[in-house]
CSV table of C-alpha atoms and ligand atoms in Angstrom, one decimal:
chain,number,residue,atom,x,y,z
A,1,UNK,CA,-32.1,-65.4,188.8
A,2,UNK,CA,-32.6,-62.7,186.2
A,3,UNK,CA,-36.3,-62.0,186.4
A,4,UNK,CA,-39.2,-62.0,188.8
A,5,UNK,CA,-43.0,-61.7,188.4
A,6,UNK,CA,-44.6,-59.7,191.3
A,7,UNK,CA,-48.4,-60.2,191.4
A,8,UNK,CA,-49.7,-57.1,193.1
A,9,UNK,CA,-50.6,-53.5,192.5
A,10,UNK,CA,-50.6,-50.1,194.3
A,11,UNK,CA,-48.1,-48.9,196.8
A,12,UNK,CA,-47.0,-52.2,198.3
A,13,UNK,CA,-46.4,-53.8,194.9
A,14,UNK,CA,-44.4,-50.7,193.8
A,15,UNK,CA,-42.3,-50.9,196.9
A,16,UNK,CA,-41.7,-54.7,196.3
A,17,UNK,CA,-40.6,-53.9,192.7
A,18,UNK,CA,-38.3,-51.1,193.9
A,19,UNK,CA,-36.8,-53.4,196.5
A,20,UNK,CA,-35.7,-55.9,193.9
A,21,UNK,CA,-34.3,-53.4,191.4
A,22,UNK,CA,-32.6,-51.3,194.0
A,23,UNK,CA,-30.8,-54.2,195.7
A,24,UNK,CA,-30.1,-56.4,192.7
A,25,UNK,CA,-28.6,-54.6,189.7
A,26,UNK,CA,-29.2,-57.7,187.4
A,27,UNK,CA,-32.9,-58.3,188.0
A,28,UNK,CA,-35.8,-57.4,185.8
A,29,UNK,CA,-39.2,-57.1,187.5
A,30,UNK,CA,-42.4,-58.0,185.7
A,31,UNK,CA,-45.1,-56.4,187.8
A,32,UNK,CA,-48.7,-57.6,187.1
A,33,UNK,CA,-50.9,-55.7,186.8
A,34,UNK,CA,-48.6,-53.2,188.3
A,35,UNK,CA,-48.8,-49.6,187.2
A,36,UNK,CA,-47.9,-48.4,183.7
A,37,UNK,CA,-46.9,-45.0,185.0
A,38,UNK,CA,-43.7,-46.4,186.7
A,39,UNK,CA,-40.7,-45.2,184.8
A,40,UNK,CA,-37.9,-47.7,185.4
A,41,UNK,CA,-36.0,-49.6,182.7
A,42,UNK,CA,-36.1,-52.8,184.7
A,43,UNK,CA,-39.8,-52.7,185.9
A,44,UNK,CA,-42.3,-53.9,183.3
A,45,UNK,CA,-45.9,-53.5,184.2
A,46,UNK,CA,-48.5,-55.8,182.7
A,47,UNK,CA,-51.7,-53.7,183.0
A,48,UNK,CA,-53.9,-56.0,180.9
A,49,UNK,CA,-53.6,-58.8,183.5
A,50,UNK,CA,-56.4,-58.8,186.1
A,51,UNK,CA,-55.5,-59.4,189.7
A,52,UNK,CA,-59.1,-60.1,190.6
A,53,UNK,CA,-59.6,-62.8,187.9
A,54,UNK,CA,-60.5,-65.9,189.8
A,55,UNK,CA,-58.7,-67.9,187.1
A,56,UNK,CA,-54.9,-67.8,187.5
A,57,UNK,CA,-54.3,-69.2,184.0
A,58,UNK,CA,-53.7,-65.9,182.2
A,59,UNK,CA,-51.0,-64.9,184.8
A,60,UNK,CA,-49.4,-68.3,184.7
A,61,UNK,CA,-49.3,-68.2,180.9
A,62,UNK,CA,-47.7,-64.7,181.1
A,63,UNK,CA,-45.0,-66.0,183.6
A,64,UNK,CA,-44.2,-69.0,181.4
A,65,UNK,CA,-44.0,-66.9,178.2
A,66,UNK,CA,-41.8,-64.2,179.9
A,67,UNK,CA,-39.6,-67.0,181.2
A,68,UNK,CA,-39.4,-65.6,184.8
A,69,UNK,CA,-37.2,-67.4,187.3
A,70,UNK,CA,-39.3,-66.5,190.4
A,71,UNK,CA,-42.9,-65.5,191.1
A,72,UNK,CA,-43.9,-63.5,194.2
A,73,UNK,CA,-47.6,-63.3,194.9
A,74,UNK,CA,-48.2,-60.4,197.3
A,75,UNK,CA,-51.9,-59.5,197.2
A,76,UNK,CA,-54.5,-61.2,199.3
A,77,UNK,CA,-57.1,-61.8,196.6
A,78,UNK,CA,-54.9,-63.9,194.2
A,79,UNK,CA,-53.5,-65.6,197.3
A,80,UNK,CA,-57.0,-66.6,198.4
A,81,UNK,CA,-57.8,-67.7,194.8
A,82,UNK,CA,-54.9,-70.2,194.7
A,83,UNK,CA,-52.6,-68.4,192.3
A,84,UNK,CA,-49.6,-69.8,194.2
A,85,UNK,CA,-50.8,-73.3,193.7
A,86,UNK,CA,-51.3,-72.7,190.0
A,87,UNK,CA,-47.8,-71.2,189.5
A,88,UNK,CA,-46.2,-74.1,191.3
A,89,UNK,CA,-48.2,-76.6,189.3
A,90,UNK,CA,-46.8,-75.0,186.2
A,91,UNK,CA,-43.3,-75.6,187.6
A,92,UNK,CA,-42.5,-72.0,188.5
A,93,UNK,CA,-40.6,-71.3,191.8
A,94,UNK,CA,-43.1,-69.3,193.7
A,95,UNK,CA,-43.1,-67.4,197.0
A,96,UNK,CA,-46.4,-66.7,198.7
A,97,UNK,CA,-48.8,-68.8,200.8
A,98,UNK,CA,-50.7,-71.4,198.8
A,99,UNK,CA,-54.5,-71.5,199.0
A,100,UNK,CA,-54.5,-73.6,202.3
A,101,UNK,CA,-51.9,-71.3,203.9
A,102,UNK,CA,-53.7,-68.2,202.8
A,103,UNK,CA,-56.7,-69.3,204.9
A,104,UNK,CA,-54.8,-67.9,207.8
A,105,UNK,CA,-55.9,-64.5,206.4
A,106,UNK,CA,-59.0,-65.4,204.6
A,107,UNK,CA,-60.8,-67.1,207.5
A,108,UNK,CA,-60.5,-65.8,211.1
A,109,UNK,CA,-62.4,-68.9,212.3
A,110,UNK,CA,-59.9,-71.1,210.7
A,111,UNK,CA,-57.0,-69.3,212.3
A,112,UNK,CA,-58.6,-69.0,215.8
A,113,UNK,CA,-59.6,-72.7,215.7
A,114,UNK,CA,-55.9,-73.5,214.8
A,115,UNK,CA,-54.7,-71.4,217.7
A,116,UNK,CA,-57.1,-73.1,220.1
A,117,UNK,CA,-55.9,-76.5,219.1
A,118,UNK,CA,-52.3,-75.6,219.7
A,119,UNK,CA,-52.5,-73.5,222.8
A,120,UNK,CA,-51.7,-70.1,221.1
A,121,UNK,CA,-53.4,-67.2,222.9
A,122,UNK,CA,-56.2,-65.5,221.2
A,123,UNK,CA,-59.3,-63.7,222.5
A,124,UNK,CA,-62.0,-66.1,223.7
A,125,UNK,CA,-64.5,-66.5,220.9
A,126,UNK,CA,-67.5,-68.2,219.3
A,127,UNK,CA,-68.6,-68.1,215.7
A,128,UNK,CA,-72.0,-68.1,214.1
A,129,UNK,CA,-73.6,-68.7,210.7
A,130,UNK,CA,-76.9,-67.4,211.9
A,131,UNK,CA,-77.7,-63.9,213.2
A,132,UNK,CA,-80.3,-65.1,215.8
A,133,UNK,CA,-77.8,-67.3,217.6
A,134,UNK,CA,-75.2,-64.6,217.5
A,135,UNK,CA,-77.5,-62.1,219.1
A,136,UNK,CA,-78.6,-64.6,221.7
A,137,UNK,CA,-74.9,-65.2,222.6
A,138,UNK,CA,-74.2,-61.4,222.8
A,139,UNK,CA,-77.2,-60.8,225.1
A,140,UNK,CA,-76.1,-63.7,227.3
A,141,UNK,CA,-72.5,-62.6,227.5
A,142,UNK,CA,-72.9,-58.9,227.7
A,143,UNK,CA,-70.5,-56.1,226.6
A,144,UNK,CA,-67.7,-55.3,225.9
A,145,UNK,CA,-67.3,-57.5,222.8
A,146,UNK,CA,-65.8,-57.5,219.4
A,147,UNK,CA,-67.9,-58.6,216.4
A,148,UNK,CA,-66.1,-59.3,213.1
A,149,UNK,CA,-66.7,-61.0,209.9
A,150,UNK,CA,-65.0,-64.3,209.3
A,151,UNK,CA,-63.4,-63.2,206.0
A,152,UNK,CA,-60.8,-60.5,206.5
A,153,UNK,CA,-62.1,-57.2,205.1
A,154,UNK,CA,-58.8,-55.3,205.5
A,155,UNK,CA,-59.6,-53.4,208.6
A,156,UNK,CA,-63.3,-53.1,207.8
A,157,UNK,CA,-66.0,-55.3,209.2
A,158,UNK,CA,-64.6,-55.2,212.7
A,159,UNK,CA,-66.7,-53.7,215.5
A,160,UNK,CA,-65.2,-53.1,218.9
A,161,UNK,CA,-68.4,-52.7,221.0
A,162,UNK,CA,-68.8,-51.2,224.4
A,163,UNK,CA,-72.5,-52.0,224.8
A,164,UNK,CA,-74.8,-54.8,223.8
A,165,UNK,CA,-76.9,-52.7,221.4
A,166,UNK,CA,-73.9,-51.8,219.4
A,167,UNK,CA,-72.9,-55.4,219.1
A,168,UNK,CA,-76.4,-56.4,218.0
A,169,UNK,CA,-76.3,-53.7,215.4
A,170,UNK,CA,-73.0,-55.0,214.1
A,171,UNK,CA,-74.5,-58.4,213.6
A,172,UNK,CA,-77.3,-56.8,211.7
A,173,UNK,CA,-75.0,-54.9,209.4
A,174,UNK,CA,-72.6,-57.8,208.9
A,175,UNK,CA,-75.0,-60.7,208.6
A,176,UNK,CA,-78.4,-59.3,207.5
A,177,UNK,CA,-77.8,-56.2,205.4
A,178,UNK,CA,-74.3,-57.4,204.4
A,179,UNK,CA,-72.8,-53.9,204.5
A,180,UNK,CA,-69.4,-55.5,204.2
A,181,UNK,CA,-70.1,-58.1,201.5
A,182,UNK,CA,-70.3,-61.8,201.5
A,183,UNK,CA,-67.7,-62.2,204.3
A,184,UNK,CA,-70.6,-61.4,206.7
A,185,UNK,CA,-72.2,-64.8,206.2
A,186,UNK,CA,-70.2,-66.0,209.2
A,187,UNK,CA,-69.3,-63.8,212.2
A,188,UNK,CA,-66.9,-64.2,215.1
A,189,UNK,CA,-68.0,-62.7,218.5
A,190,UNK,CA,-65.0,-62.4,220.8
A,191,UNK,CA,-63.7,-61.0,224.0
A,192,UNK,CA,-62.4,-57.5,223.9
A,193,UNK,CA,-58.7,-57.4,224.7
A,194,UNK,CA,-57.3,-54.4,226.5
A,195,UNK,CA,-53.6,-53.9,226.0
A,196,UNK,CA,-50.9,-52.6,223.6
A,197,UNK,CA,-51.4,-53.6,220.0
A,198,UNK,CA,-48.2,-54.7,218.3
A,199,UNK,CA,-47.8,-55.6,214.6
A,200,UNK,CA,-45.0,-57.8,213.3
A,201,UNK,CA,-43.8,-58.6,209.7
A,202,UNK,CA,-41.9,-61.8,209.1
A,203,UNK,CA,-40.6,-63.4,205.9
A,204,UNK,CA,-41.3,-67.1,206.3
A,205,UNK,CA,-40.2,-70.3,204.7
A,206,UNK,CA,-41.8,-73.3,206.5
A,207,UNK,CA,-40.6,-73.0,210.1
A,208,UNK,CA,-37.6,-70.8,209.1
A,209,UNK,CA,-38.0,-67.0,209.2
A,210,UNK,CA,-36.4,-63.6,209.0
A,211,UNK,CA,-38.0,-60.8,211.1
A,212,UNK,CA,-38.6,-57.6,209.1
A,213,UNK,CA,-38.4,-54.2,210.8
A,214,UNK,CA,-41.5,-53.1,212.7
A,215,UNK,CA,-43.4,-50.0,211.5
A,216,UNK,CA,-45.9,-47.6,212.9
A,217,UNK,CA,-49.1,-47.5,210.8
A,218,UNK,CA,-51.9,-44.8,210.9
A,219,UNK,CA,-55.2,-46.7,210.4
A,220,UNK,CA,-57.5,-43.7,211.1
A,221,UNK,CA,-58.5,-41.4,208.2
A,222,UNK,CA,-58.3,-38.0,209.9
A,223,UNK,CA,-55.8,-35.9,211.8
A,224,UNK,CA,-55.6,-36.6,215.5
A,225,UNK,CA,-56.5,-40.3,214.9
A,226,UNK,CA,-60.1,-39.3,214.3
A,227,UNK,CA,-62.4,-40.7,211.6
A,228,UNK,CA,-63.0,-44.2,210.4
A,229,UNK,CA,-60.5,-47.0,210.2
A,230,UNK,CA,-59.2,-47.1,206.6
A,231,UNK,CA,-56.3,-49.4,206.3
A,232,UNK,CA,-53.6,-46.8,206.6
A,233,UNK,CA,-53.1,-43.1,205.9
A,234,UNK,CA,-49.4,-43.3,206.4
A,235,UNK,CA,-46.6,-45.1,208.3
A,236,UNK,CA,-43.1,-44.7,209.5
A,237,UNK,CA,-40.1,-46.9,210.2
A,238,UNK,CA,-38.1,-47.6,212.4
A,239,UNK,CA,-40.7,-48.1,215.1
A,240,UNK,CA,-39.7,-46.4,218.4
A,241,UNK,CA,-40.9,-49.4,220.4
A,242,UNK,CA,-39.0,-52.0,218.5
A,243,UNK,CA,-36.7,-53.6,221.1
A,244,UNK,CA,-35.0,-57.0,221.4
A,245,UNK,CA,-37.5,-57.8,224.2
A,246,UNK,CA,-40.6,-57.0,222.1
A,247,UNK,CA,-39.4,-58.9,219.1
A,248,UNK,CA,-38.1,-61.8,221.2
A,249,UNK,CA,-41.4,-62.2,223.0
A,250,UNK,CA,-43.2,-62.3,219.7
A,251,UNK,CA,-40.9,-65.0,218.3
A,252,UNK,CA,-41.2,-67.1,221.5
A,253,UNK,CA,-44.8,-66.7,222.4
A,254,UNK,CA,-46.4,-66.4,218.9
A,255,UNK,CA,-44.3,-67.0,215.9
A,256,UNK,CA,-42.5,-70.2,216.6
A,257,UNK,CA,-45.7,-71.9,218.1
A,258,UNK,CA,-47.7,-70.6,215.1
A,259,UNK,CA,-45.3,-71.9,212.5
A,260,UNK,CA,-45.0,-75.3,214.3
A,261,UNK,CA,-48.8,-75.5,214.5
A,262,UNK,CA,-49.2,-74.7,210.8
A,263,UNK,CA,-46.6,-77.3,209.9
A,264,UNK,CA,-48.3,-79.9,212.2
A,265,UNK,CA,-51.5,-79.3,210.3
A,266,UNK,CA,-49.9,-79.7,206.9
A,267,UNK,CA,-49.6,-76.0,206.1
A,268,UNK,CA,-46.3,-75.1,204.4
A,269,UNK,CA,-46.1,-71.3,204.6
A,270,UNK,CA,-43.8,-69.2,202.4
A,271,UNK,CA,-43.9,-65.5,202.1
A,272,UNK,CA,-44.6,-62.5,204.3
A,273,UNK,CA,-46.7,-63.1,207.4
A,274,UNK,CA,-48.1,-60.1,209.1
A,275,UNK,CA,-49.3,-60.8,212.7
A,276,UNK,CA,-51.5,-58.3,214.5
A,277,UNK,CA,-51.2,-59.0,218.3
A,278,UNK,CA,-52.3,-57.5,221.6
A,279,UNK,CA,-49.9,-57.5,224.5
A,280,UNK,CA,-52.0,-58.0,227.7
A,281,UNK,CA,-49.7,-58.0,230.7
A,282,UNK,CA,-46.8,-60.0,229.5
A,283,UNK,CA,-48.8,-62.3,227.3
A,284,UNK,CA,-49.2,-61.8,223.6
A,285,UNK,CA,-52.6,-62.6,222.0
A,286,UNK,CA,-53.1,-63.1,218.3
A,287,UNK,CA,-55.8,-60.7,216.9
A,288,UNK,CA,-55.4,-61.6,213.3
A,289,UNK,CA,-53.0,-62.8,210.6
A,290,UNK,CA,-52.5,-61.3,207.2
A,291,UNK,CA,-50.9,-63.5,204.7
A,292,UNK,CA,-49.1,-60.6,203.0
A,293,UNK,CA,-47.1,-57.5,203.8
A,294,UNK,CA,-49.0,-54.4,205.1
A,295,UNK,CA,-49.7,-51.4,203.0
A,296,UNK,CA,-48.5,-48.6,203.6
A,297,UNK,CA,-46.0,-50.4,205.9
A,298,UNK,CA,-44.2,-51.9,202.9
A,299,UNK,CA,-43.5,-48.4,201.6
A,300,UNK,CA,-41.5,-47.6,204.8
A,301,UNK,CA,-40.1,-51.0,205.7
A,302,UNK,CA,-38.7,-52.1,202.3
A,303,UNK,CA,-36.7,-48.9,201.7
A,304,UNK,CA,-34.6,-49.8,204.7
A,305,UNK,CA,-33.6,-53.2,203.3
A,306,UNK,CA,-30.2,-53.1,201.6
A,307,UNK,CA,-29.5,-56.8,201.3
A,308,UNK,CA,-29.8,-58.3,197.8
A,309,UNK,CA,-33.4,-59.2,197.9
A,310,UNK,CA,-33.2,-61.8,195.1
A,311,UNK,CA,-30.7,-63.7,197.2
A,312,UNK,CA,-33.1,-63.5,200.2
A,313,UNK,CA,-35.9,-64.9,198.0
A,314,UNK,CA,-33.5,-67.7,196.8
A,315,UNK,CA,-33.0,-68.7,200.4
A,316,UNK,CA,-36.8,-68.7,201.0
A,317,UNK,CA,-37.2,-71.1,198.0
A,318,UNK,CA,-34.3,-73.3,199.0
A,319,UNK,CA,-35.3,-73.3,202.6
A,320,UNK,CA,-32.0,-71.8,203.7
A,321,UNK,CA,-33.2,-68.7,205.6
A,322,UNK,CA,-31.5,-70.1,208.7
A,323,UNK,CA,-28.1,-69.8,206.9
A,324,UNK,CA,-28.7,-66.3,205.6
A,325,UNK,CA,-26.6,-63.5,207.2
A,326,UNK,CA,-28.8,-61.0,209.1
A,327,UNK,CA,-30.8,-58.7,206.9
A,328,UNK,CA,-28.8,-55.5,206.2
A,329,UNK,CA,-30.8,-52.4,207.1
A,330,UNK,CA,-30.2,-48.7,206.5
A,331,UNK,CA,-30.2,-46.6,209.6
A,332,UNK,CA,-32.3,-44.0,207.9
A,333,UNK,CA,-35.9,-43.1,208.8
A,334,UNK,CA,-38.7,-43.3,206.3
A,335,UNK,CA,-42.1,-41.7,206.6
A,336,UNK,CA,-45.1,-42.4,204.2
A,337,UNK,CA,-47.8,-39.9,203.8
A,338,UNK,CA,-50.6,-41.3,201.7
A,339,UNK,CA,-52.3,-38.8,199.3
A,340,UNK,CA,-55.8,-40.0,199.0
A,341,UNK,CA,-58.8,-39.1,196.8
A,342,UNK,CA,-61.0,-37.0,199.0
A,343,UNK,CA,-64.2,-35.1,198.1
A,344,UNK,CA,-64.1,-33.8,194.5
A,345,UNK,CA,-67.3,-31.8,194.4
A,346,UNK,CA,-69.3,-34.8,193.1
A,347,UNK,CA,-68.2,-37.8,195.2
A,348,UNK,CA,-67.5,-37.9,199.0
A,349,UNK,CA,-64.2,-39.6,198.3
A,350,UNK,CA,-62.2,-42.2,200.2
A,351,UNK,CA,-62.9,-43.7,202.7
A,352,UNK,CA,-66.4,-42.1,203.0
A,353,UNK,CA,-68.2,-43.3,199.9
A,354,UNK,CA,-67.9,-43.2,196.1
A,355,UNK,CA,-64.5,-42.1,194.9
A,356,UNK,CA,-64.0,-39.8,191.9
A,357,UNK,CA,-61.6,-41.1,189.3
A,358,UNK,CA,-59.7,-39.6,186.4
A,359,UNK,CA,-58.4,-36.4,188.0
A,360,UNK,CA,-55.0,-35.4,186.6
A,361,UNK,CA,-52.2,-35.9,189.1
A,362,UNK,CA,-49.4,-33.4,188.7
A,363,UNK,CA,-46.1,-32.6,190.4
A,364,UNK,CA,-44.7,-36.1,190.8
A,365,UNK,CA,-41.6,-35.1,188.9
A,366,UNK,CA,-41.1,-32.0,191.1
A,367,UNK,CA,-40.6,-34.2,194.2
A,368,UNK,CA,-36.8,-34.2,195.1
A,369,UNK,CA,-35.6,-37.8,194.5
A,370,UNK,CA,-32.8,-37.3,197.0
A,371,UNK,CA,-35.3,-36.6,199.8
A,372,UNK,CA,-38.4,-38.5,198.8
A,373,UNK,CA,-39.7,-41.4,196.8
A,374,UNK,CA,-43.1,-41.6,195.3
A,375,UNK,CA,-44.8,-45.0,195.2
A,376,UNK,CA,-47.9,-45.3,193.0
A,377,UNK,CA,-51.2,-46.3,194.5
A,378,UNK,CA,-54.4,-46.0,192.5
A,379,UNK,CA,-53.2,-44.1,189.4
A,380,UNK,CA,-53.2,-44.9,185.7
A,381,UNK,CA,-52.0,-43.4,182.5
A,382,UNK,CA,-54.6,-42.2,180.0
A,383,UNK,CA,-54.3,-42.9,176.3
A,384,UNK,CA,-52.6,-39.5,176.1
A,385,UNK,CA,-50.1,-40.6,178.7
A,386,UNK,CA,-51.5,-38.4,181.4
A,387,UNK,CA,-51.3,-39.5,185.0
A,388,UNK,CA,-54.7,-39.6,186.6
A,389,UNK,CA,-56.2,-40.8,189.9
A,390,UNK,CA,-58.0,-44.1,189.8
A,391,UNK,CA,-59.1,-44.9,193.4
A,392,UNK,CA,-58.7,-44.2,197.1
A,393,UNK,CA,-55.0,-44.2,197.9
A,394,UNK,CA,-53.6,-42.3,194.9
A,395,UNK,CA,-49.9,-41.9,195.7
A,396,UNK,CA,-47.6,-42.5,198.6
A,397,UNK,CA,-44.9,-39.9,199.2
A,398,UNK,CA,-42.1,-41.4,201.3
A,399,UNK,CA,-39.6,-39.0,202.9
A,400,UNK,CA,-36.2,-40.2,204.0
A,401,UNK,CA,-33.9,-38.6,206.6
A,402,UNK,CA,-31.3,-39.2,209.2
A,403,UNK,CA,-33.9,-38.5,211.9
A,404,UNK,CA,-37.6,-39.0,212.1
A,405,UNK,CA,-38.1,-35.3,212.1
A,406,UNK,CA,-36.1,-34.8,208.9
A,407,UNK,CA,-38.0,-37.6,207.2
A,408,UNK,CA,-41.3,-36.0,208.2
A,409,UNK,CA,-40.2,-32.7,206.7
A,410,UNK,CA,-39.1,-34.3,203.5
A,411,UNK,CA,-42.3,-36.2,203.1
A,412,UNK,CA,-44.4,-33.1,203.6
A,413,UNK,CA,-42.2,-31.0,201.4
A,414,UNK,CA,-42.6,-33.7,198.7
A,415,UNK,CA,-46.4,-34.1,199.0
A,416,UNK,CA,-46.8,-30.3,198.8
A,417,UNK,CA,-45.6,-30.5,195.2
A,418,UNK,CA,-48.4,-33.0,194.2
A,419,UNK,CA,-51.9,-31.9,193.3
A,420,UNK,CA,-55.1,-33.3,192.0
A,421,UNK,CA,-58.7,-32.4,192.6
A,422,UNK,CA,-59.8,-33.6,196.0
A,423,UNK,CA,-56.3,-34.4,197.4
A,424,UNK,CA,-56.6,-35.3,201.1
A,425,UNK,CA,-53.9,-36.4,203.5
A,426,UNK,CA,-53.2,-36.4,207.2
A,427,UNK,CA,-50.9,-33.6,208.3
A,428,UNK,CA,-49.7,-35.3,211.5
A,429,UNK,CA,-48.0,-38.5,210.3
A,430,UNK,CA,-45.0,-39.1,212.5
A,431,UNK,CA,-45.9,-36.1,214.6
A,432,UNK,CA,-48.5,-37.8,216.8
A,433,UNK,CA,-48.5,-41.5,217.5
A,434,UNK,CA,-51.5,-43.5,216.3
A,435,UNK,CA,-52.3,-44.9,219.8
A,436,UNK,CA,-52.2,-41.4,221.4
B,501,LIG,P1,-58.7,-57.0,212.7
B,501,LIG,O1,-59.2,-56.7,211.3
B,501,LIG,O2,-59.1,-58.3,213.3
B,501,LIG,O3,-57.2,-56.8,212.9
B,501,LIG,O4,-59.3,-55.9,213.6
B,501,LIG,C1,-59.1,-54.5,213.4
B,501,LIG,C2,-58.8,-53.8,214.7
B,501,LIG,O5,-59.8,-54.0,215.7
B,501,LIG,C3,-57.5,-54.3,215.3
B,501,LIG,O6,-56.4,-53.7,214.7
B,501,LIG,C4,-57.7,-54.0,216.7
B,501,LIG,O7,-57.3,-52.7,217.0
B,501,LIG,C5,-59.2,-54.1,216.9
B,501,LIG,N1,-59.5,-55.5,217.5
B,501,LIG,C6,-59.8,-56.6,216.8
B,501,LIG,N2,-60.1,-57.6,217.6
B,501,LIG,C7,-60.0,-57.1,218.9
B,501,LIG,C8,-60.1,-57.7,220.2
B,501,LIG,N3,-60.5,-58.9,220.4
B,501,LIG,N4,-59.9,-56.9,221.3
B,501,LIG,C9,-59.6,-55.6,221.1
B,501,LIG,N5,-59.4,-55.0,219.9
B,501,LIG,C10,-59.6,-55.7,218.8
B,502,LIG,N1,-52.0,-51.3,206.9
B,502,LIG,C1,-52.9,-52.3,207.2
B,502,LIG,C2,-52.9,-53.5,206.2
B,502,LIG,O1,-52.2,-53.5,205.3
B,502,LIG,O2,-53.8,-54.3,206.4
């Protein structure tokens, strides 16, 4: 295989592209839409392609014209829109869940119903298409409860409620005022689980799989784990709690039953599966599945992989993951600090409201490449080739080191070189744990 098309953007897509070119000296990566600012002679961004286009045809045409040997769809929107099905129909070897498999992320009701049918533990739940019935159920059950929209909103649209009024208000916001968009048409009301949250990443091919390293993610926007949930202000890897017992329990109680259940229901999953679980006593419960790698977890997990990733992908396609030697991992530590677009004097910034765009981003070239790597999030090049901010998570600065402490120092040394109007980042990534 000489070339791959990665369908994604932002930090996760950049980390995928980097994983291929770093571990396979012969591969060229087409990265759509990617980021035109990436300077690498084997990474070709395709900024005119639109990831949100419901019609996969333009991407399929590009892949055929470019003659790629492999396609990897990594972003949830094209996955939910059936891009994998379209690439495969055009005869292109493709990794990523097809439209029916991607429902494991795009519908919580679908996933929870599947779990119930196959005896996989998940919080007791009911779902509603009508707010009155949801409120009636909430009042009858009493708090604590969790109210969430059916369609995954990437960490938004989930309300962990300790009293009934809060839960009723959540229904109002999700179903009536639709604060979180059309996904609020159907809500799930479920039991609140109390335990230890554990996240796992797995590369799957049918019922075969390879576990990827665990990572610690910081979902809260402010220092000290304060502020709203925002899908990740940073991450680090290795995870201090990753043990053979933790991973083994996940494989035994969750992963193997889940893959068997999917197969039994005609779902043939390929690609990364990200399982969010809660350990209650010694029983693992499924909170949700994402049919993709996490972001910013990808930015700290992928740099540890040193196996030729093209060969790993070939094994996924040929259903030979079982025969693959164990994934080779660097012993180094990686810490991601996400530089986000905060208030710029006009807009409140991410994740609080409107985000200012077009602010010049400087200093990326001053970051020491031996100590840090910069993955591009929401940035673009202007017609004058100037790097400017273009959304919430602007750049990810990933420090590396022989110890966690060294990697933290390198990440913060790196991010101190970067500036743009309204830059905001957490100063405690790796220093406090997100569950503390
Ligand atoms: P989700 O988008 O479903 O992963 O939910 C976002 C976060 O809400 C999770 O990472 C958990 O921390 C929390 N959460 C979701 N469902 C539950 C539940 N049933 N019990 C306790 N916490 C939950
Ligand atoms: N870091 C959380 C996510 O990717 O959904």
